[in-house]
Coordinates of C-alpha atoms in Angstrom, one line a residue:
Chain A
X14 CA -28.8 -63.2 275.5
X15 CA -29.1 -61.2 278.8
X16 CA -32.5 -59.6 278.5
X17 CA -32.0 -57.7 281.8
X18 CA -29.6 -55.2 280.2
X19 CA -31.4 -54.8 276.9
X20 CA -33.5 -51.7 276.1
X21 CA -37.3 -52.2 276.3
X22 CA -37.6 -51.4 272.5
X23 CA -35.3 -54.3 271.6
X24 CA -36.9 -56.8 274.0
X25 CA -40.3 -55.8 272.6
X26 CA -39.0 -56.5 269.1
X27 CA -38.0 -60.0 270.1
X28 CA -41.4 -60.5 271.7
X29 CA -43.2 -59.3 268.6
X30 CA -41.1 -61.6 266.5
X31 CA -42.2 -64.5 268.7
X32 CA -38.6 -65.1 270.0
X33 CA -39.6 -64.4 273.6
X34 CA -42.8 -66.1 275.0
X35 CA -41.7 -66.4 278.6
X36 CA -42.5 -64.3 281.7
X37 CA -40.9 -60.9 281.6
X38 CA -39.7 -60.6 285.3
X39 CA -36.2 -59.1 285.3
X40 CA -36.1 -58.1 281.6
X41 CA -35.0 -54.5 280.8
X42 CA -34.1 -53.9 284.5
X43 CA -35.1 -50.4 285.7
X44 CA -38.0 -50.0 283.3
X45 CA -41.6 -50.3 284.4
X46 CA -43.7 -53.3 283.3
X47 CA -47.5 -53.1 282.9
X48 CA -50.6 -55.2 283.2
X49 CA -53.0 -55.3 280.3
X50 CA -56.8 -55.3 280.2
X51 CA -58.5 -54.9 276.8
X52 CA -62.3 -54.3 276.8
X53 CA -64.9 -53.1 274.3
X54 CA -65.8 -49.4 274.5
X55 CA -69.2 -50.1 276.0
X56 CA -67.5 -51.3 279.2
X57 CA -64.7 -48.8 279.1
X58 CA -66.3 -46.0 281.0
X59 CA -67.3 -48.2 283.9
X60 CA -63.8 -49.7 284.0
X61 CA -62.1 -46.4 283.9
X62 CA -64.4 -45.1 286.7
X63 CA -63.6 -48.2 288.7
X64 CA -59.9 -47.4 288.3
X65 CA -60.5 -43.8 289.3
X66 CA -62.3 -44.9 292.5
X67 CA -59.8 -47.6 293.3
X68 CA -56.5 -46.1 292.3
X69 CA -54.4 -48.2 294.8
X70 CA -55.4 -51.6 293.4
X71 CA -56.0 -50.3 289.8
X72 CA -53.3 -47.6 289.1
X73 CA -53.8 -46.7 285.4
X74 CA -50.6 -45.9 283.6
X75 CA -52.2 -45.4 280.2
X76 CA -55.5 -45.9 278.4
X77 CA -55.3 -46.2 274.6
X78 CA -57.5 -44.3 272.2
X79 CA -60.6 -46.3 271.2
X80 CA -59.6 -48.8 268.5
X81 CA -55.9 -47.7 268.5
X82 CA -53.4 -50.5 268.9
X83 CA -50.5 -48.1 269.6
X84 CA -49.8 -46.2 272.8
X85 CA -48.7 -42.6 273.2
X86 CA -47.0 -42.5 276.5
X87 CA -45.6 -45.9 277.6
X88 CA -43.5 -46.6 274.6
X89 CA -42.4 -46.0 271.0
X90 CA -43.9 -48.1 268.2
X91 CA -46.0 -50.4 270.4
X92 CA -48.5 -52.7 268.9
X93 CA -50.5 -53.8 272.0
X94 CA -51.8 -56.9 270.2
X95 CA -48.2 -58.3 269.5
X96 CA -45.8 -56.9 272.1
X97 CA -46.7 -59.0 275.1
X98 CA -45.3 -62.5 275.2
X99 CA -48.5 -64.2 276.1
X100 CA -52.2 -63.1 276.1
X101 CA -55.3 -64.7 277.6
X102 CA -58.7 -64.4 276.1
X103 CA -61.8 -64.8 278.2
X104 CA -65.2 -65.1 276.7
X105 CA -68.2 -64.8 279.0
X106 CA -65.9 -65.3 281.9
X107 CA -64.3 -68.5 280.6
X108 CA -60.6 -68.7 279.5
X109 CA -60.9 -69.7 275.9
X110 CA -57.3 -69.5 274.8
X111 CA -53.7 -68.4 275.3
X112 CA -52.0 -66.7 272.4
X113 CA -48.7 -64.9 271.6
X114 CA -50.4 -62.6 269.2
X115 CA -54.0 -61.3 269.3
X116 CA -54.0 -59.0 266.3
X117 CA -56.6 -61.1 264.5
X118 CA -59.0 -60.6 267.4
X119 CA -58.7 -56.8 267.6
X120 CA -61.8 -54.8 266.9
X121 CA -62.3 -51.1 266.2
X122 CA -64.1 -50.5 269.5
X123 CA -61.5 -52.0 271.7
X124 CA -59.7 -50.0 274.4
X125 CA -56.5 -51.0 276.1
X126 CA -55.9 -50.3 279.8
X127 CA -52.3 -50.5 281.0
X128 CA -52.0 -50.9 284.8
X129 CA -49.1 -50.4 287.1
X130 CA -47.3 -53.4 288.4
X131 CA -45.6 -54.2 291.7
X132 CA -42.4 -55.2 289.8
X133 CA -41.6 -51.4 289.8
X134 CA -41.7 -51.0 293.6
X135 CA -40.0 -54.3 294.2
X136 CA -36.9 -53.1 292.4
X137 CA -37.0 -49.9 294.6
X138 CA -37.4 -52.0 297.8
X139 CA -34.4 -54.1 296.8
X140 CA -32.4 -51.0 296.0
X141 CA -33.3 -49.7 299.5
X142 CA -32.1 -52.9 301.1
X143 CA -35.5 -54.4 301.9
X144 CA -35.7 -58.1 301.2
X145 CA -38.3 -59.4 298.8
X146 CA -38.9 -62.9 299.7
X147 CA -40.6 -64.4 296.6
X148 CA -37.7 -63.1 294.5
X149 CA -35.2 -64.7 297.0
X150 CA -37.2 -68.0 296.8
X151 CA -37.7 -67.7 293.0
X152 CA -41.4 -68.1 293.1
X153 CA -44.6 -66.1 292.5
X154 CA -45.7 -63.4 295.0
X155 CA -48.4 -64.8 297.3
X156 CA -51.8 -63.1 296.7
X157 CA -55.0 -63.2 298.8
X158 CA -58.6 -62.2 298.3
X159 CA -59.4 -59.9 301.3
X160 CA -62.6 -58.8 302.9
X161 CA -61.9 -55.2 301.7
X162 CA -64.7 -54.1 299.4
X163 CA -63.6 -52.1 296.4
X164 CA -65.6 -49.0 295.7
X165 CA -68.0 -50.2 293.0
X166 CA -68.4 -48.4 289.7
X167 CA -71.2 -49.2 287.2
X168 CA -71.2 -52.9 286.6
X169 CA -67.9 -53.5 288.3
X170 CA -67.5 -54.5 292.0
X171 CA -65.6 -57.0 294.1
X172 CA -63.1 -57.6 296.9
X173 CA -59.6 -56.2 296.9
X174 CA -56.8 -58.7 296.1
X175 CA -53.5 -58.0 297.9
X176 CA -50.0 -59.2 297.5
X177 CA -47.9 -60.1 300.6
X178 CA -44.2 -59.6 301.3
X179 CA -42.8 -60.5 304.8
X180 CA -40.8 -57.5 306.0
X181 CA -38.4 -57.5 309.0
X182 CA -39.6 -55.2 311.9
X183 CA -36.7 -52.8 311.3
X184 CA -37.6 -52.4 307.6
X185 CA -41.4 -51.8 307.9
X186 CA -41.2 -48.0 308.0
X187 CA -38.8 -48.0 305.1
X188 CA -41.0 -50.2 303.0
X189 CA -44.0 -47.9 303.6
X190 CA -42.0 -44.9 302.7
X191 CA -40.4 -46.4 299.6
X192 CA -43.6 -47.8 298.1
X193 CA -45.7 -44.8 299.3
X194 CA -43.6 -42.6 297.1
X195 CA -44.8 -44.6 294.0
X196 CA -48.6 -44.3 294.0
X197 CA -48.7 -45.1 290.2
X198 CA -47.6 -48.6 291.0
X199 CA -50.0 -49.4 294.0
X200 CA -48.2 -47.2 296.5
X201 CA -48.1 -47.8 300.2
X202 CA -49.3 -51.0 301.9
X203 CA -53.0 -51.4 302.7
X204 CA -52.3 -53.4 305.8
X205 CA -49.4 -54.4 308.1
X206 CA -49.6 -57.4 310.4
X207 CA -52.4 -59.8 311.4
X208 CA -53.8 -61.3 308.2
X209 CA -57.2 -62.0 309.9
X210 CA -57.9 -58.3 310.1
X211 CA -58.4 -58.2 306.4
X212 CA -60.1 -61.5 306.1
X213 CA -57.2 -63.8 305.3
X214 CA -57.7 -67.1 307.1
X215 CA -54.5 -68.9 306.3
X216 CA -51.4 -67.0 305.3
X217 CA -49.8 -70.2 304.1
X218 CA -52.5 -70.8 301.5
X219 CA -52.6 -67.9 299.1
X220 CA -55.5 -67.6 296.7
X221 CA -53.0 -67.0 293.8
X222 CA -49.3 -67.4 293.5
X223 CA -47.1 -69.3 296.0
X224 CA -46.7 -69.4 299.8
X225 CA -43.4 -67.9 301.0
X226 CA -41.4 -68.2 304.2
X227 CA -42.2 -65.7 307.0
X228 CA -39.3 -65.6 309.5
X229 CA -39.6 -64.9 313.2
X230 CA -38.6 -61.3 313.1
X231 CA -40.8 -60.5 310.2
X232 CA -44.4 -59.2 309.7
X233 CA -46.6 -59.9 306.7
X234 CA -47.1 -56.6 304.8
X235 CA -50.0 -56.4 302.3
X236 CA -50.1 -54.2 299.1
X237 CA -53.1 -53.6 296.8
X238 CA -52.6 -56.0 293.8
X239 CA -53.1 -55.6 290.1
X240 CA -55.0 -58.9 290.1
X241 CA -57.9 -56.9 291.6
X242 CA -59.1 -55.3 288.4
X243 CA -58.8 -58.6 286.5
X244 CA -60.8 -60.4 289.1
X245 CA -63.4 -57.6 289.2
X246 CA -63.7 -57.8 285.4
X247 CA -64.1 -61.6 285.5
X248 CA -67.0 -61.2 288.0
X249 CA -68.9 -59.5 285.3
X250 CA -68.2 -62.2 282.7
X251 CA -68.0 -59.8 279.8
X252 CA -68.5 -61.1 276.3
X253 CA -64.8 -60.7 275.7
X254 CA -61.8 -59.5 277.6
X255 CA -58.1 -59.9 276.6
X256 CA -55.4 -59.7 279.3
X257 CA -51.7 -60.5 279.6
X258 CA -51.0 -64.0 280.9
X259 CA -49.8 -63.8 284.5
X260 CA -46.2 -62.6 284.6
X261 CA -46.1 -61.9 280.9
X262 CA -46.2 -58.1 281.0
X263 CA -45.7 -55.1 278.7
X264 CA -42.2 -53.8 279.1
X265 CA -42.5 -50.0 278.8
X266 CA -40.0 -47.3 277.9
X267 CA -40.8 -45.6 281.3
X268 CA -38.1 -45.9 284.0
X269 CA -39.4 -47.0 287.4
X270 CA -37.9 -43.9 289.0
X271 CA -40.0 -41.7 286.7
X272 CA -43.1 -43.3 288.3
X273 CA -42.4 -41.2 291.4
X274 CA -43.3 -37.9 289.8
Chain B
X28 CA -72.4 -15.7 311.0
X29 CA -68.7 -16.7 310.6
X30 CA -68.9 -19.3 307.8
X31 CA -65.1 -20.0 308.2
X32 CA -65.6 -21.9 311.4
X33 CA -68.8 -23.7 310.4
X34 CA -68.8 -27.4 309.4
X35 CA -69.2 -28.1 305.7
X36 CA -72.5 -29.9 306.3
X37 CA -74.0 -26.8 307.9
X38 CA -72.7 -24.4 305.3
X39 CA -74.0 -26.7 302.5
X40 CA -77.4 -26.6 304.3
X41 CA -77.5 -22.8 304.1
X42 CA -76.4 -23.0 300.5
X43 CA -79.2 -25.4 299.7
X44 CA -81.7 -23.2 301.4
X45 CA -80.6 -20.3 299.2
X46 CA -79.2 -18.4 302.2
X47 CA -75.6 -18.3 300.8
X48 CA -75.2 -17.4 297.1
X49 CA -71.7 -15.8 297.3
X50 CA -68.2 -17.2 296.5
X51 CA -67.1 -19.8 299.0
X52 CA -63.5 -18.8 299.6
X53 CA -62.7 -19.1 303.3
X54 CA -65.8 -21.0 304.2
X55 CA -65.3 -24.1 306.4
X56 CA -61.6 -23.4 306.8
X57 CA -59.5 -26.6 306.5
X58 CA -61.9 -28.4 304.3
X59 CA -61.4 -29.1 300.6
X60 CA -63.5 -27.3 298.0
X61 CA -64.2 -28.7 294.6
X62 CA -64.9 -27.6 291.0
X63 CA -67.9 -29.0 289.2
X64 CA -68.4 -30.2 285.6
X65 CA -71.7 -32.0 284.8
X66 CA -71.8 -33.7 281.4
X67 CA -74.2 -36.2 279.7
X68 CA -73.0 -39.8 279.8
X69 CA -72.1 -39.9 276.1
X70 CA -69.3 -37.4 276.8
X71 CA -68.3 -38.9 280.1
X72 CA -65.8 -41.5 278.9
X73 CA -63.8 -39.0 276.9
X74 CA -63.8 -36.5 279.7
X75 CA -62.7 -39.0 282.3
X76 CA -60.0 -40.2 279.9
X77 CA -58.9 -36.5 279.5
X78 CA -58.6 -36.3 283.3
X79 CA -56.7 -39.5 283.5
X80 CA -54.2 -38.2 280.9
X81 CA -54.0 -34.7 282.4
X82 CA -54.1 -35.4 286.1
X83 CA -52.2 -32.2 287.1
X84 CA -54.6 -29.8 285.5
X85 CA -57.7 -32.0 286.0
X86 CA -57.3 -33.9 289.3
X87 CA -60.5 -35.8 289.8
X88 CA -61.7 -36.0 293.4
X89 CA -65.0 -37.9 292.6
X90 CA -67.1 -38.9 289.7
X91 CA -70.8 -39.6 290.5
X92 CA -72.7 -42.6 289.3
X93 CA -74.6 -41.9 286.1
X94 CA -77.8 -40.1 287.0
X95 CA -77.0 -39.9 290.7
X96 CA -77.3 -36.5 292.3
X97 CA -75.6 -37.7 295.5
X98 CA -71.9 -38.3 296.1
X99 CA -70.4 -41.2 298.0
X100 CA -67.0 -39.9 299.0
X101 CA -66.8 -36.1 299.2
X102 CA -69.7 -35.5 301.6
X103 CA -72.8 -36.7 303.4
X104 CA -76.2 -36.0 302.0
X105 CA -75.0 -34.0 299.1
X106 CA -77.4 -32.9 296.3
X107 CA -75.1 -31.8 293.6
X108 CA -77.9 -29.8 291.9
X109 CA -78.5 -27.7 295.0
X110 CA -75.4 -27.5 297.2
X111 CA -73.3 -25.1 295.2
X112 CA -74.2 -21.4 295.6
X113 CA -74.1 -20.6 291.9
X114 CA -74.2 -22.7 288.8
X115 CA -73.5 -21.8 285.1
X116 CA -75.3 -23.5 282.3
X117 CA -73.7 -23.6 278.8
X118 CA -75.6 -24.8 275.8
X119 CA -73.6 -25.3 272.6
X120 CA -70.7 -23.4 274.1
X121 CA -72.8 -20.3 275.1
X122 CA -73.5 -19.3 278.6
X123 CA -77.3 -19.4 278.8
X124 CA -77.9 -18.8 282.5
X125 CA -76.6 -18.6 286.1
X126 CA -78.7 -20.4 288.7
X127 CA -78.6 -21.1 292.4
X128 CA -80.3 -24.5 291.9
X129 CA -80.2 -26.7 288.8
X130 CA -82.4 -29.6 290.0
X131 CA -85.0 -28.9 287.3
X132 CA -82.3 -29.3 284.6
X133 CA -81.0 -32.7 285.9
X134 CA -81.4 -35.7 283.6
X135 CA -81.0 -39.4 284.2
X136 CA -77.9 -39.6 282.0
X137 CA -75.9 -36.8 283.7
X138 CA -72.5 -37.5 285.4
X139 CA -70.9 -35.1 287.9
X140 CA -67.2 -34.6 287.9
X141 CA -65.7 -33.0 291.1
X142 CA -62.3 -31.6 290.5
X143 CA -59.6 -30.6 293.0
X144 CA -59.1 -26.9 293.6
X145 CA -56.0 -24.8 294.4
X146 CA -57.8 -23.4 297.5
X147 CA -56.6 -26.6 299.2
X148 CA -52.9 -26.1 298.6
X149 CA -53.1 -22.4 299.2
X150 CA -54.1 -23.0 302.8
X151 CA -51.1 -25.3 303.1
X152 CA -48.8 -22.7 301.6
X153 CA -50.0 -20.1 304.1
X154 CA -49.6 -22.6 306.9
X155 CA -46.0 -23.1 305.8
X156 CA -45.3 -19.4 305.8
X157 CA -45.3 -18.9 302.0
X158 CA -47.2 -15.7 301.0
X159 CA -50.1 -16.0 298.6
X160 CA -50.3 -12.6 296.9
X161 CA -53.9 -12.6 295.5
X162 CA -55.2 -13.5 299.0
X163 CA -53.1 -10.6 300.4
X164 CA -54.4 -8.3 297.7
X165 CA -58.0 -9.6 298.1
X166 CA -58.5 -10.4 294.4
X167 CA -58.8 -13.4 292.1
X168 CA -55.7 -15.5 291.3
X169 CA -54.2 -14.5 287.9
X170 CA -54.6 -17.3 285.3
X171 CA -53.0 -17.6 281.8
X172 CA -53.5 -19.7 278.7
X173 CA -50.1 -21.3 278.0
X174 CA -48.5 -22.9 275.0
X175 CA -48.5 -26.3 276.8
X176 CA -50.7 -28.7 274.9
X177 CA -52.8 -31.0 277.1
X178 CA -52.7 -34.7 276.1
X179 CA -55.9 -35.0 274.0
X180 CA -58.6 -37.6 274.7
X181 CA -61.4 -38.4 272.3
X182 CA -63.1 -35.1 271.5
X183 CA -61.3 -33.1 274.1
X184 CA -58.1 -31.2 273.6
X185 CA -56.6 -27.7 274.3
X186 CA -53.9 -25.7 276.0
X187 CA -53.2 -25.9 279.7
X188 CA -54.3 -23.0 281.8
X189 CA -52.1 -22.1 284.7
X190 CA -52.5 -20.0 287.9
X191 CA -49.6 -17.8 289.0
X192 CA -48.4 -17.0 292.5
X193 CA -45.3 -14.7 293.0
X194 CA -42.9 -16.6 295.4
X195 CA -39.9 -15.1 297.1
X196 CA -36.6 -16.8 296.1
X197 CA -36.1 -18.3 299.5
X198 CA -39.5 -19.9 299.5
X199 CA -39.5 -21.5 296.0
X200 CA -38.2 -24.9 297.1
X201 CA -40.7 -24.9 300.0
X202 CA -43.6 -24.1 297.7
X203 CA -42.6 -26.9 295.4
X204 CA -42.4 -29.4 298.2
X205 CA -45.7 -28.3 299.9
X206 CA -47.8 -28.4 296.8
X207 CA -46.0 -31.4 295.3
X208 CA -47.2 -33.4 298.3
X209 CA -50.8 -32.7 297.2
X210 CA -51.2 -34.2 293.8
X211 CA -55.0 -34.5 294.2
X212 CA -55.2 -30.7 294.1
X213 CA -52.9 -29.9 291.1
X214 CA -49.6 -30.8 292.9
X215 CA -46.2 -29.3 292.1
X216 CA -45.8 -26.2 289.8
X217 CA -45.5 -26.8 286.1
X218 CA -43.1 -23.9 285.6
X219 CA -40.9 -21.6 287.7
X220 CA -39.7 -18.3 286.3
X221 CA -39.7 -16.6 282.8
X222 CA -43.3 -16.6 281.7
X223 CA -42.3 -16.5 278.0
X224 CA -41.0 -20.1 278.2
X225 CA -44.6 -21.3 278.5
X226 CA -46.0 -18.8 276.0
X227 CA -47.2 -16.1 278.4
X228 CA -46.6 -12.7 276.7
X229 CA -47.5 -10.2 279.4
X230 CA -47.6 -11.3 283.0
X231 CA -49.5 -8.2 283.9
X232 CA -52.4 -9.1 281.6
X233 CA -53.8 -12.5 282.8
X234 CA -56.4 -14.2 280.6
X235 CA -58.6 -14.8 283.6
X236 CA -58.6 -13.4 287.1
X237 CA -56.7 -10.3 288.2
X238 CA -53.1 -9.1 287.9
X239 CA -51.1 -9.2 291.2
X240 CA -47.9 -7.4 292.4
X241 CA -44.6 -9.2 291.8
X242 CA -41.9 -7.8 294.1
X243 CA -38.2 -7.5 293.3
X244 CA -37.1 -10.6 295.2
X245 CA -39.9 -12.8 293.8
X246 CA -40.3 -15.1 290.9
X247 CA -43.6 -16.0 289.2
X248 CA -44.5 -19.7 289.9
X249 CA -47.1 -21.4 287.7
X250 CA -49.4 -24.2 288.7
X251 CA -51.8 -26.3 286.5
X252 CA -55.2 -24.8 286.9
X253 CA -58.7 -26.3 287.2
X254 CA -59.9 -23.8 284.6
X255 CA -58.2 -26.1 282.1
X256 CA -60.9 -28.8 282.0
X257 CA -63.6 -26.2 281.8
X258 CA -61.9 -24.5 278.9
X259 CA -61.3 -27.8 277.1
X260 CA -65.0 -28.7 277.5
X261 CA -66.0 -25.3 276.1
X262 CA -63.8 -25.9 273.0
X263 CA -66.1 -28.8 272.1
X264 CA -69.3 -26.7 272.6
X265 CA -71.3 -29.7 274.0
X266 CA -75.1 -29.5 273.8
X267 CA -75.2 -28.9 277.5
X268 CA -72.7 -28.6 280.3
X269 CA -73.3 -27.4 283.9
X270 CA -70.5 -26.0 286.0
X271 CA -70.1 -24.0 289.2
X272 CA -69.8 -20.3 288.7
X273 CA -66.2 -19.2 289.3
X274 CA -65.3 -19.1 293.0
X275 CA -68.7 -20.7 293.9
X276 CA -67.4 -24.2 294.8
X277 CA -68.7 -27.4 296.5
X278 CA -67.5 -27.4 300.1
X279 CA -66.6 -31.0 300.9
X280 CA -66.4 -33.0 304.1
X281 CA -62.7 -33.9 303.2
X282 CA -60.0 -32.1 305.1
X283 CA -57.3 -30.6 303.0
X284 CA -54.7 -32.6 305.0
X285 CA -56.4 -35.8 303.9
X286 CA -55.7 -35.0 300.3
X287 CA -52.1 -35.8 300.9
X288 CA -52.7 -39.5 301.2

């Protein structure tokens, strides 16, 4: 089956039935995918405030009602405990398990945060003719912990994590304009050029993901990354937090192009 | 003294000293002014969630730390209980007083929400050559309760309130583009043309503010209005809520132009 041309609703059905447990990159092309963080209500205000203060690294697409497994905006008939192909559960900051279904862990005071994902702007970059190296090289985007302090909120604080894409000189302005038009999925770059300026010591050794080739006529361009909120949550070592497993996202009913408005 | 050319810090000083108790329109020209809602912490999550779900009518510029009278982003050395020329206090939904200083009412669990204000985009419209009728006619902008349901959040729900500016046909596109570029201060219009479509029965009888002249070559254009969150809070009749008095805003250190990025 070619998942790329299937509607989000149909792909989510296969995921819910346990028939898809793989990363979701490329599935339901043109539709936005989202990161997940589930937290108990007593941490939800601080986390939402953190997102409000750090919208570039933590662009919220939807927050569920307290205790509600469904979503109202991102898609029809979603069960957030079943419709992601792989979940991670962290207890007191330690990964205690990976699951394809977390319904049995759900509690009445849980709140789901769905966070924008750079998949959305990458499809726009490609459409605009800007190369996206980690897709060309079929690996994970390289991500780095920077020296940029996020604005703290309540118990949450930490450094911004960025993703890097090498961009040819004659495409840099275009890449700023294309992604800057999509603030709900990280928006414009946070830095262009010398990695040392934002505290990155070795561009060939990312903190997460894989290194990619940077060609002679290219400059590393850095975008705020959705790993930031996860990393900030982990700093706090909450009693429990449930997230998607890396690359295993929620496929939403929202078209990437609708994230521009 | 010409307050329009004074720096925000200096105007706020006069306000704190009780030397200015009037509406702030036109003061510190070029700098953003903000609406204020102060709520106890137990209502703060629902209110922040309401803002997240209704960013056009409730664009949050800053949320204070719990119990903290200062702000970190909007301005230097702000005391949110003293730096607004006139406050209103509502208890159980009833206006119980107007004050020029509410420091004695402040409690350790209070959270301040500073919300974007259409003054910011009006100065951009004027700069772009688009007439702003209520400024020309030296009255309050006309505001209407619509039939547009806000997305509810926890205990908060209600209809969207809009402000209306009559725009000449040949300036409509420009007014959409100018304000659409400023999503932190309500952004693009929510409706252009026939008031009945959004449930407004009589354009000459606004629910708040003053009626303005609509000329033959002009169309009423409607923007989401910062009165929406106040009206939604009042629906709930919280034990206490402190707001600015209409037109008596916080003058921030942020330039209007910086609200574009």
